[in-house]
Amino acid sequence: MSDCSALFAPLQQGLARLEQERLRRRHRVVDSATGRFALVEGRQLLNFCANDYLGLATAPALAGAAQVALSRYGSGSGASHLVCGHLRPHQTLAERLAQFLGLPAALTFATGYLANLAVPTALLGRGDAVFADRLNHASLNDGCLLSRADFVRYPHNDLDALARRLEASSARVRLIAVDAVFSMDGDLAPLDRLLALAERYDAWLYLDDAHGFGVLGQGRGSLAHWGIASPRIIYMATLGKAAGSAGAVVAGDPVLIEWLQNRARSYIYTTAAPPAVAATTLAALDLIEADSWRREQLRQHIERLRSGLAGTCYRLMDSTTPIQPILLPDNATALALAEALFERGLWVAAIRPPTVPTPRLRITLSAAHEAADIDRLLEALKDLQ
Ligand code: PMP
């Protein structure tokens, strides 16, 4: 066998460096559903890491819909959408999502990552420009970079800085790309003012609503929350978070959607999601519409956590969403606090660079939690301060 050590040495050194900086990542295997609880290493933990904001990932109606679709349509879709993988549940879901969002047309994707690759690459090329908030999700940044357009970033939610960059641009096609709810800070982008800028500079406005869909605007997401509409808005939401399923939707003008269907490589060149996943999402939409109590429960939990931490040494951010990060001075402190909570049966993710600029505990709340769960977390945090 030939010597491969020259190939592996830089990887081993890189991993050692990550270890030293407390940045090496490992999986924890979960032996149960990830709902209110998660079974990890033989221990039942209260789960404050999931993006299952409405508690739908463990709702029996979703699993039931998946089982019915599995027996009817089989496990795999068999091909990409444009070959023979576009089954009835995919079509019904796209139509239902468009209607639910109040937008004329929609296209579903196997994951949010793929949707974020699709839109910038299908709309932009060399000589064009994309304007992106510094705290946008990594998948959106990847899509912007892959498009080969000028990648112009502006400081978080600084719309004066964005306006200056738009003013200075002579790009042919301009796209403003933002997270509607920032995934690691939990705050909102000011969509009304962003739309005004998009109109003034004749740009597309692309919104990643991964964390707003199902939660804001009576479940219809950030467009409903802000009460805005325009053909230049391209709306994206992921379906693996509040919807408790998997995949993503891009919705907007029918011409745009048909263009994506014809031009978006991450739509065309990948196997369509299993039809049972589309059926699961359809069942989720029923509950997102019908169960407003889930959002009310969530609102109460957010308030309970925030008022419970007021007056402690913990620094919360300006977030009204189920994403409630606590900023910490360094990676070691973030890890130690997450570890101490884990020992007490509470699972909270420590998020470190490069995912975020500042280390933090990212607490996520869910309608699946009970008030007593929030109290347990508060007690442990106060004990550890
Ligand atoms: N956008 C945002 C803001 C996200 O938080 C995520 C998921 N972490 C994605 C896109 C990617 O979605 P998916 O997990 O469906 O690939």
Coordinates of C-alpha atoms and ligand atoms in Angstrom, one line a residue:
M1 CA 0.0 0.0 0.0
S2 CA 1.4 3.5 -0.8
D3 CA 2.1 6.0 1.9
C4 CA -0.8 8.4 2.5
S5 CA 0.7 10.3 5.4
A6 CA 1.3 13.5 3.5
L7 CA -2.4 13.6 2.7
F8 CA -3.5 13.1 6.3
A9 CA -0.9 15.1 8.2
P10 CA -2.5 18.5 7.5
L11 CA -6.0 17.2 8.5
Q12 CA -4.6 15.7 11.8
Q13 CA -2.8 19.0 12.5
G14 CA -6.0 20.9 11.7
L15 CA -8.1 18.7 14.1
A16 CA -5.5 19.1 16.8
R17 CA -5.6 22.9 16.4
L18 CA -9.4 22.8 16.7
E19 CA -9.1 20.7 19.8
Q20 CA -6.7 23.2 21.3
E21 CA -9.1 26.1 20.6
R22 CA -12.0 24.1 22.0
L23 CA -13.6 24.2 18.6
R24 CA -13.5 20.5 17.7
R25 CA -17.1 19.2 17.0
R26 CA -18.6 15.8 17.7
H27 CA -22.0 14.3 17.3
R28 CA -24.0 13.2 20.3
V29 CA -26.2 10.3 19.2
V30 CA -29.9 10.6 20.1
D31 CA -31.7 7.3 20.8
S32 CA -35.2 8.8 20.8
A33 CA -37.3 11.3 18.9
T34 CA -36.0 14.9 19.5
G35 CA -39.0 16.5 21.1
R36 CA -39.4 17.9 24.5
F37 CA -37.0 15.2 25.7
A38 CA -34.0 13.5 24.0
L39 CA -32.4 10.2 25.1
V40 CA -28.7 10.7 25.0
E41 CA -26.0 8.3 26.4
G42 CA -28.8 6.5 28.3
R43 CA -30.1 9.7 29.9
Q44 CA -33.4 11.4 29.4
L45 CA -32.5 15.1 28.8
L46 CA -34.8 18.1 28.6
N47 CA -34.1 19.4 25.1
F48 CA -33.4 23.1 24.5
C49 CA -31.5 22.7 21.2
A50 CA -34.1 21.8 18.6
N51 CA -35.7 24.1 16.1
D52 CA -39.0 22.2 16.6
Y53 CA -40.6 25.4 17.8
L54 CA -44.2 24.2 17.7
G55 CA -43.6 20.7 18.9
L56 CA -44.7 19.2 15.6
A57 CA -41.7 16.9 15.1
T58 CA -43.3 14.4 17.5
A59 CA -47.0 15.1 16.7
P60 CA -48.8 11.8 15.9
A61 CA -50.7 13.4 13.0
L62 CA -47.4 13.9 11.1
A63 CA -46.1 10.4 11.7
G64 CA -49.5 9.1 10.7
A65 CA -49.5 11.0 7.4
A66 CA -46.0 9.8 6.7
Q67 CA -47.1 6.2 7.2
V68 CA -50.0 6.4 4.9
A69 CA -47.9 8.0 2.2
L70 CA -45.1 5.5 2.7
S71 CA -47.5 2.6 2.0
R72 CA -49.0 4.4 -1.0
Y73 CA -46.0 6.0 -2.7
G74 CA -43.1 3.9 -1.3
S75 CA -40.0 5.2 0.4
G76 CA -37.9 7.0 -2.3
S77 CA -39.1 9.4 -5.0
G78 CA -36.9 7.5 -7.5
A79 CA -35.5 10.5 -9.5
S80 CA -35.3 14.2 -9.6
H81 CA -38.4 16.3 -10.0
L82 CA -38.1 16.9 -13.8
V83 CA -37.5 13.2 -14.5
C84 CA -40.1 11.1 -12.7
G85 CA -39.7 12.1 -9.1
H86 CA -42.4 14.7 -8.8
L87 CA -45.2 12.7 -7.1
R88 CA -48.7 13.9 -6.2
P89 CA -47.7 14.9 -2.6
H90 CA -44.9 17.1 -3.9
Q91 CA -47.4 18.9 -6.2
T92 CA -50.1 19.2 -3.6
L93 CA -47.6 20.6 -1.1
A94 CA -46.3 23.2 -3.5
E95 CA -49.8 24.4 -4.2
R96 CA -50.9 24.4 -0.6
L97 CA -47.8 26.3 0.5
A98 CA -48.4 29.0 -2.1
Q99 CA -52.0 29.4 -0.9
F100 CA -51.0 29.3 2.8
L101 CA -48.3 32.0 2.2
G102 CA -50.6 34.1 0.0
L103 CA -48.1 34.0 -2.8
P104 CA -48.9 33.1 -6.4
A105 CA -46.5 30.2 -6.9
A106 CA -44.1 27.9 -5.0
L107 CA -41.5 25.3 -5.6
T108 CA -40.3 22.8 -2.9
F109 CA -36.7 21.7 -2.4
A110 CA -35.2 18.7 -0.6
T111 CA -33.5 21.0 2.0
G112 CA -33.1 24.7 2.9
Y113 CA -29.5 24.5 2.0
L114 CA -30.4 23.5 -1.5
A115 CA -33.0 26.3 -1.8
N116 CA -30.4 28.9 -0.7
L117 CA -28.0 27.6 -3.3
A118 CA -30.8 27.7 -5.9
V119 CA -32.0 31.3 -5.9
P120 CA -28.8 33.3 -6.1
T121 CA -27.2 31.0 -8.6
A122 CA -30.3 31.0 -10.9
L123 CA -30.7 34.7 -10.8
L124 CA -27.2 36.1 -10.7
G125 CA -23.9 35.8 -12.5
R126 CA -20.7 37.7 -13.1
G127 CA -21.3 41.5 -13.2
D128 CA -24.3 41.2 -10.9
A129 CA -24.3 41.9 -7.1
V130 CA -25.8 40.4 -4.0
F131 CA -26.1 42.5 -0.8
A132 CA -26.0 40.3 2.3
D133 CA -26.4 41.0 6.0
R134 CA -23.2 39.9 7.9
L135 CA -25.2 37.5 10.1
N136 CA -27.0 35.6 7.3
H137 CA -27.0 31.9 7.5
A138 CA -24.0 30.0 6.1
S139 CA -26.1 28.3 3.4
L140 CA -27.2 31.6 2.0
N141 CA -23.6 32.9 2.0
D142 CA -22.6 29.7 0.1
G143 CA -25.4 30.3 -2.5
C144 CA -24.2 33.9 -2.9
L145 CA -20.6 32.9 -3.4
L146 CA -21.5 30.2 -5.8
S147 CA -23.4 32.6 -8.0
R148 CA -20.2 34.4 -8.9
A149 CA -21.9 37.8 -8.4
D150 CA -20.1 40.4 -6.3
F151 CA -20.7 39.5 -2.7
V152 CA -21.3 42.7 -0.8
R153 CA -21.9 42.3 2.9
Y154 CA -23.2 45.0 5.2
P155 CA -23.1 45.2 9.1
H156 CA -25.9 43.4 10.8
N157 CA -29.3 45.3 10.2
D158 CA -27.4 48.5 9.3
L159 CA -29.7 49.7 6.5
D160 CA -27.8 53.0 6.1
A161 CA -24.7 51.0 5.2
L162 CA -26.8 48.8 2.9
A163 CA -28.2 52.0 1.1
R164 CA -24.6 53.3 0.6
R165 CA -23.5 50.0 -0.9
L166 CA -26.6 49.9 -3.2
E167 CA -26.0 53.5 -4.2
A168 CA -22.4 52.8 -5.1
S169 CA -23.2 49.7 -7.2
S170 CA -23.4 49.7 -11.0
A171 CA -24.3 46.0 -11.1
R172 CA -26.7 44.8 -13.8
V173 CA -28.9 42.7 -11.5
R174 CA -29.1 43.4 -7.7
L175 CA -30.4 41.0 -5.1
I176 CA -30.7 41.9 -1.4
A177 CA -30.5 38.6 0.6
V178 CA -31.4 38.4 4.3
D179 CA -32.5 36.1 7.1
A180 CA -35.9 37.3 8.1
V181 CA -35.2 35.9 11.6
F182 CA -31.5 35.6 12.4
S183 CA -30.8 32.0 13.3
M184 CA -28.2 32.6 16.0
D185 CA -29.4 35.9 17.5
G186 CA -33.1 35.5 17.2
D187 CA -33.8 39.1 16.1
L188 CA -35.7 40.2 13.1
A189 CA -34.6 42.0 9.9
P190 CA -36.7 45.2 9.3
L191 CA -38.4 43.8 6.2
D192 CA -40.6 46.9 5.6
R193 CA -37.5 49.1 5.3
L194 CA -35.6 46.5 3.3
L195 CA -38.5 46.4 0.8
A196 CA -38.4 50.2 0.4
L197 CA -34.6 49.9 -0.4
A198 CA -35.2 47.1 -2.9
E199 CA -37.8 49.3 -4.6
R200 CA -35.6 52.4 -4.6
Y201 CA -32.7 50.5 -6.1
D202 CA -34.7 48.1 -8.3
A203 CA -33.4 45.0 -6.6
W204 CA -34.8 41.6 -5.8
L205 CA -35.4 41.0 -2.1
Y206 CA -34.7 37.4 -1.0
L207 CA -35.9 36.4 2.4
D208 CA -34.8 33.3 4.3
D209 CA -37.6 32.7 6.8
A210 CA -36.3 29.4 8.2
H211 CA -37.0 30.6 11.7
G212 CA -40.1 32.7 11.1
F213 CA -42.3 30.3 9.2
G214 CA -44.8 28.6 11.5
V215 CA -44.0 31.0 14.3
L216 CA -44.6 34.6 13.2
G217 CA -47.6 36.1 11.4
Q218 CA -50.1 33.5 12.9
G219 CA -47.8 30.8 11.4
R220 CA -47.7 32.3 8.0
G221 CA -44.3 33.7 8.6
S222 CA -42.4 37.0 8.3
L223 CA -44.3 38.4 5.3
A224 CA -47.6 38.2 7.2
H225 CA -45.8 39.5 10.4
W226 CA -44.6 42.7 8.6
G227 CA -47.7 42.9 6.3
I228 CA -45.6 43.4 3.1
A229 CA -46.0 42.1 -0.4
S230 CA -44.3 42.7 -3.8
P231 CA -43.5 40.7 -6.9
R232 CA -39.8 41.5 -6.2
I233 CA -39.9 39.5 -3.0
I234 CA -38.6 36.0 -3.2
Y235 CA -39.7 34.1 -0.1
M236 CA -37.9 31.0 1.3
A237 CA -38.8 28.9 4.3
T238 CA -37.4 25.6 5.6
L239 CA -39.8 22.9 6.6
G240 CA -37.5 21.1 9.1
K241 CA -38.0 23.6 11.9
A242 CA -41.4 24.8 13.1
A243 CA -43.0 22.5 10.5
G244 CA -41.4 19.5 12.2
S245 CA -40.7 17.8 8.8
A246 CA -37.9 18.5 6.2
G247 CA -37.3 20.4 3.0
A248 CA -37.9 23.9 2.0
V249 CA -40.1 26.1 -0.2
V250 CA -39.4 29.1 -2.4
A251 CA -42.4 31.2 -3.2
G252 CA -43.1 34.2 -5.3
D253 CA -44.0 35.4 -8.8
P254 CA -45.0 32.6 -11.2
V255 CA -42.3 33.7 -13.8
L256 CA -39.7 33.5 -11.1
I257 CA -40.8 30.1 -9.9
E258 CA -40.8 28.7 -13.5
W259 CA -37.3 30.2 -14.0
L260 CA -36.1 28.4 -10.9
Q261 CA -37.6 25.1 -12.1
N262 CA -35.7 25.5 -15.4
R263 CA -32.5 27.0 -14.1
A264 CA -31.8 26.1 -10.4
R265 CA -29.2 23.4 -10.5
S266 CA -29.9 22.4 -6.9
Y267 CA -33.5 21.8 -7.8
I268 CA -32.8 20.0 -11.1
Y269 CA -29.8 17.8 -10.3
T270 CA -30.9 16.2 -7.0
T271 CA -33.4 13.4 -6.2
A272 CA -36.7 14.8 -5.0
A273 CA -37.4 14.4 -1.3
P274 CA -39.3 11.2 -0.4
P275 CA -43.0 11.7 -1.0
A276 CA -43.8 10.8 2.6
V277 CA -41.8 13.9 3.6
A278 CA -44.1 16.1 1.5
A279 CA -47.2 14.3 3.0
T280 CA -45.7 15.0 6.5
T281 CA -45.4 18.7 5.7
L282 CA -49.0 18.8 4.5
A283 CA -50.1 17.4 7.9
A284 CA -47.9 20.0 9.6
L285 CA -49.7 22.8 7.7
D286 CA -53.0 21.6 9.0
L287 CA -51.7 22.0 12.6
I288 CA -49.9 25.2 12.0
E289 CA -53.2 26.6 10.8
A290 CA -55.5 25.0 13.4
D291 CA -53.3 25.0 16.6
S292 CA -52.8 28.7 17.5
W293 CA -52.4 27.5 21.1
R294 CA -48.9 26.2 20.2
R295 CA -47.8 29.8 19.3
E296 CA -49.5 31.1 22.5
Q297 CA -47.7 28.5 24.6
L298 CA -44.4 29.4 22.9
R299 CA -45.0 33.1 23.6
Q300 CA -45.5 32.4 27.3
H301 CA -42.3 30.3 27.5
I302 CA -40.3 33.1 25.9
E303 CA -41.6 35.6 28.4
R304 CA -41.0 33.2 31.3
L305 CA -37.4 32.6 30.3
R306 CA -36.6 36.3 29.7
S307 CA -38.2 37.6 32.8
G308 CA -36.6 34.7 34.8
L309 CA -33.2 35.7 33.6
A310 CA -33.6 39.5 34.2
G311 CA -31.4 40.6 37.0
T312 CA -29.0 37.7 36.7
C313 CA -25.5 37.9 35.3
Y314 CA -26.6 36.3 32.0
R315 CA -26.6 38.6 28.9
L316 CA -29.6 37.9 26.7
M317 CA -30.0 39.4 23.3
D318 CA -32.8 41.5 21.9
S319 CA -34.9 38.6 20.8
T320 CA -38.7 38.1 20.9
T321 CA -38.5 34.7 19.1
P322 CA -38.0 31.2 20.4
I323 CA -34.2 31.6 19.8
Q324 CA -32.8 33.0 23.1
P325 CA -29.0 33.1 23.1
I326 CA -26.9 33.9 26.2
L327 CA -23.6 35.6 25.2
L328 CA -20.5 34.3 26.9
P329 CA -17.0 35.6 27.1
D330 CA -15.1 32.7 25.4
N331 CA -15.4 29.2 24.0
A332 CA -14.2 27.5 27.2
T333 CA -16.9 29.2 29.3
A334 CA -19.6 28.3 26.7
L335 CA -18.6 24.7 26.7
A336 CA -18.2 24.4 30.4
L337 CA -21.7 25.9 31.0
A338 CA -23.3 23.6 28.4
E339 CA -21.5 20.7 30.0
A340 CA -22.7 21.6 33.5
L341 CA -26.3 21.9 32.2
F342 CA -25.9 18.5 30.5
E343 CA -24.9 17.0 33.8
R344 CA -28.1 18.3 35.2
G345 CA -30.2 16.7 32.5
L346 CA -30.6 19.9 30.4
W347 CA -29.4 19.9 26.8
V348 CA -28.5 23.4 25.4
A349 CA -26.1 23.9 22.5
A350 CA -22.9 25.9 22.9
I351 CA -22.4 27.7 19.6
R352 CA -18.9 28.9 18.8
P353 CA -17.0 30.6 16.0
P354 CA -17.0 30.3 13.0
T355 CA -20.8 29.7 13.2
V356 CA -21.1 32.9 15.3
P357 CA -18.7 35.8 16.0
T358 CA -19.3 35.6 19.8
P359 CA -19.6 32.3 21.8
R360 CA -23.0 31.6 23.3
L361 CA -25.5 29.2 24.6
R362 CA -28.3 29.0 22.1
I363 CA -31.5 28.2 24.0
T364 CA -34.4 27.3 21.8
L365 CA -37.9 27.1 23.2
S366 CA -40.8 25.0 21.9
A367 CA -44.5 24.6 22.4
A368 CA -43.6 21.0 23.4
H369 CA -42.1 22.4 26.6
E370 CA -44.0 22.9 29.8
A371 CA -43.7 25.9 32.1
A372 CA -42.0 23.6 34.7
D373 CA -39.3 22.8 32.1
I374 CA -38.4 26.5 31.7
D375 CA -38.3 26.8 35.5
R376 CA -35.8 23.8 35.7
L377 CA -33.6 25.5 33.2
L378 CA -33.8 28.9 35.0
E379 CA -33.0 27.2 38.3
A380 CA -29.9 25.5 36.9
L381 CA -28.7 28.6 35.2
K382 CA -29.0 30.6 38.4
D383 CA -27.2 27.9 40.3
L384 CA -24.3 28.0 37.8
Q385 CA -23.9 31.7 37.5
Ligands
PMP1 N1 -31.4 29.0 6.6 C1 -31.4 29.2 7.9 C2 -31.5 30.5 8.5 C3 -31.2 28.0 8.7 O1 -31.1 28.2 10.0 C4 -31.0 26.8 8.1 C5 -30.9 25.5 9.0 N2 -29.9 25.5 9.9 C6 -31.0 26.7 6.7 C7 -31.3 27.8 6.0 C8 -30.8 25.4 6.1 O2 -32.0 24.6 6.1 P1 -32.0 23.0 6.0 O3 -31.6 22.6 7.4 O4 -33.3 22.6 5.6 O5 -30.9 22.7 5.0

